[in-house]
PDB file of C-alpha atoms in Angstrom:
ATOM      1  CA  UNK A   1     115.277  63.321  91.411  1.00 49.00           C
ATOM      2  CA  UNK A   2     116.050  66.504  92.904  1.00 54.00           C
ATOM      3  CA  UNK A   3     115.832  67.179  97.034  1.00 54.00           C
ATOM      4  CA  UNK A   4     114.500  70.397  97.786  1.00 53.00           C
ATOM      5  CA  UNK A   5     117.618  71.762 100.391  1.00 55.00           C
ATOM      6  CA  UNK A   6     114.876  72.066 103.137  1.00 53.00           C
ATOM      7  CA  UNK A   7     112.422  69.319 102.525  1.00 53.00           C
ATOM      8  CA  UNK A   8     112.633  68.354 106.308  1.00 51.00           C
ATOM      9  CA  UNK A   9     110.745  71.645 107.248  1.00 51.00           C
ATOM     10  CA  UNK A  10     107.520  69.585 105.602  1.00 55.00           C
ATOM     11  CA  UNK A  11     108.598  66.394 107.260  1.00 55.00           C
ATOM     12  CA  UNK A  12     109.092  67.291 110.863  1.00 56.00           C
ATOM     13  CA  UNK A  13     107.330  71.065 112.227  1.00 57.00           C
ATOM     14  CA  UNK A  14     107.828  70.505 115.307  1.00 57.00           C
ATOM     15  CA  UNK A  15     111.679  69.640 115.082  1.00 56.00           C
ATOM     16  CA  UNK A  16     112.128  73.333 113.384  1.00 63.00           C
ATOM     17  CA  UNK A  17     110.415  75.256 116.351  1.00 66.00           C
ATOM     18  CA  UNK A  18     112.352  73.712 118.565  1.00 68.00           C
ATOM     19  CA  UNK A  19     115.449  74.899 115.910  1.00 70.00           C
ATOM     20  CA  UNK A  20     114.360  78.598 116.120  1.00 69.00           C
ATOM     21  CA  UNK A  21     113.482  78.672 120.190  1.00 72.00           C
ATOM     22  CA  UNK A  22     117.173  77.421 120.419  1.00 71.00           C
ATOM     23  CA  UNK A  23     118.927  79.654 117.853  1.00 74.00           C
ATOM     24  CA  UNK A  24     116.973  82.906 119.573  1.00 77.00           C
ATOM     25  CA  UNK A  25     117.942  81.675 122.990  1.00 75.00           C
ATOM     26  CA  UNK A  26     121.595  81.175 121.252  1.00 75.00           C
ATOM     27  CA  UNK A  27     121.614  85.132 120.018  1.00 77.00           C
ATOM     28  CA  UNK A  28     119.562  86.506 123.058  1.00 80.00           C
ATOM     29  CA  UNK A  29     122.903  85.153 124.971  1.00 79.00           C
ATOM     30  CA  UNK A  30     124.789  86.453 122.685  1.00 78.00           C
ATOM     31  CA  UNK A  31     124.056  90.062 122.939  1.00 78.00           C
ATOM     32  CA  UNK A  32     123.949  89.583 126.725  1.00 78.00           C
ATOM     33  CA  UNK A  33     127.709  88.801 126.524  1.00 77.00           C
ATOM     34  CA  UNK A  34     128.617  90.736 124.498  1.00 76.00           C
ATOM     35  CA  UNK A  35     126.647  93.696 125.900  1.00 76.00           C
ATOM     36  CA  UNK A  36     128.987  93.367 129.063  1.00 75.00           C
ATOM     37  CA  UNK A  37     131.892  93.766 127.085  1.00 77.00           C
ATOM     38  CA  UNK A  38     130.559  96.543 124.730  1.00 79.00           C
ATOM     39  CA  UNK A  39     128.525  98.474 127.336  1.00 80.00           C
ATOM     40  CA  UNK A  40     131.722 100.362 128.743  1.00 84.00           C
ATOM     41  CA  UNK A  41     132.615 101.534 124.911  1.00 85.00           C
ATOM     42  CA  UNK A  42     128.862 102.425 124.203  1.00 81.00           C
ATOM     43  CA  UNK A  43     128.785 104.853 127.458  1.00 85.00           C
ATOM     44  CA  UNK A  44     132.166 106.592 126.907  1.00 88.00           C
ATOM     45  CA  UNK A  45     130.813 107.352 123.185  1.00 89.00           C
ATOM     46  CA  UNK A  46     127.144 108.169 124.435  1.00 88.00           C
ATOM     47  CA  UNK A  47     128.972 110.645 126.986  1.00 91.00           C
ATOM     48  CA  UNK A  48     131.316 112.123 124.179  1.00 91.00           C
ATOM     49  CA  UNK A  49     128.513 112.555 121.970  1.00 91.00           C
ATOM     50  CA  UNK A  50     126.640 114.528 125.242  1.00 91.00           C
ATOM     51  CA  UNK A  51     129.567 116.266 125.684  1.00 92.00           C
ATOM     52  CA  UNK A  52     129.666 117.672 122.032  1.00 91.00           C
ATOM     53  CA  UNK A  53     126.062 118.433 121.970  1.00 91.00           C
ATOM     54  CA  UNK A  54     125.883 120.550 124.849  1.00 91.00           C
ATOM     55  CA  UNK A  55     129.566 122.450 123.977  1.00 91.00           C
ATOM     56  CA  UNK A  56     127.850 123.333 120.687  1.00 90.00           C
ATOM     57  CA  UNK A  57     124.403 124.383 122.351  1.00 90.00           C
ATOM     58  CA  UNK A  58     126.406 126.815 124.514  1.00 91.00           C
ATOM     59  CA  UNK A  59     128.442 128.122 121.778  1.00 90.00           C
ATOM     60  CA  UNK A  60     125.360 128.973 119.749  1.00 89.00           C
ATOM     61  CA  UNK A  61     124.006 130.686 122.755  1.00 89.00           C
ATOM     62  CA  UNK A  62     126.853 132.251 123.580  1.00 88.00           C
ATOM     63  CA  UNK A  63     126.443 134.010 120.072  1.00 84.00           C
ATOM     64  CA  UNK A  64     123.025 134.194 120.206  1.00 75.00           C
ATOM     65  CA  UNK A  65     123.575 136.610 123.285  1.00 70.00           C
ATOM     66  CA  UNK A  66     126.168 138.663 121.896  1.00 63.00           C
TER      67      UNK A  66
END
């Protein structure tokens, strides 16, 4: 006879909520950390990005004008 791989989920409800509360707390942590690491990397790109956007803006005004 065949087990069905999750045949617990049926058995025990409350055991699985208590899985999922503790595997979102586990990720929500997660990207906490790793946000402190990453942050620094995501601002210098963010600013580069800025800093591209607004040199092309001017140029195109720049011609605009001319």
């Amino acid at each position: 006879m065949a087990v069905a791989p999750f045949s617990y989920l049926q058995i025990s409800p409350l055991f699985t909520h208590a899985q999922l509360i503790l595997s979102f707390q586990g990720l929500a942590t997660f990207f906490v950390l790793a946000s402190d690491h990453l942050m620094p990397y995501i601002v210098d790109r963010l600013n580069r990005y800025y800093t591209d956007i607004v040199e092309l803006v001017n140029d195109y005004l720049r011609e605009d004008g001319e």
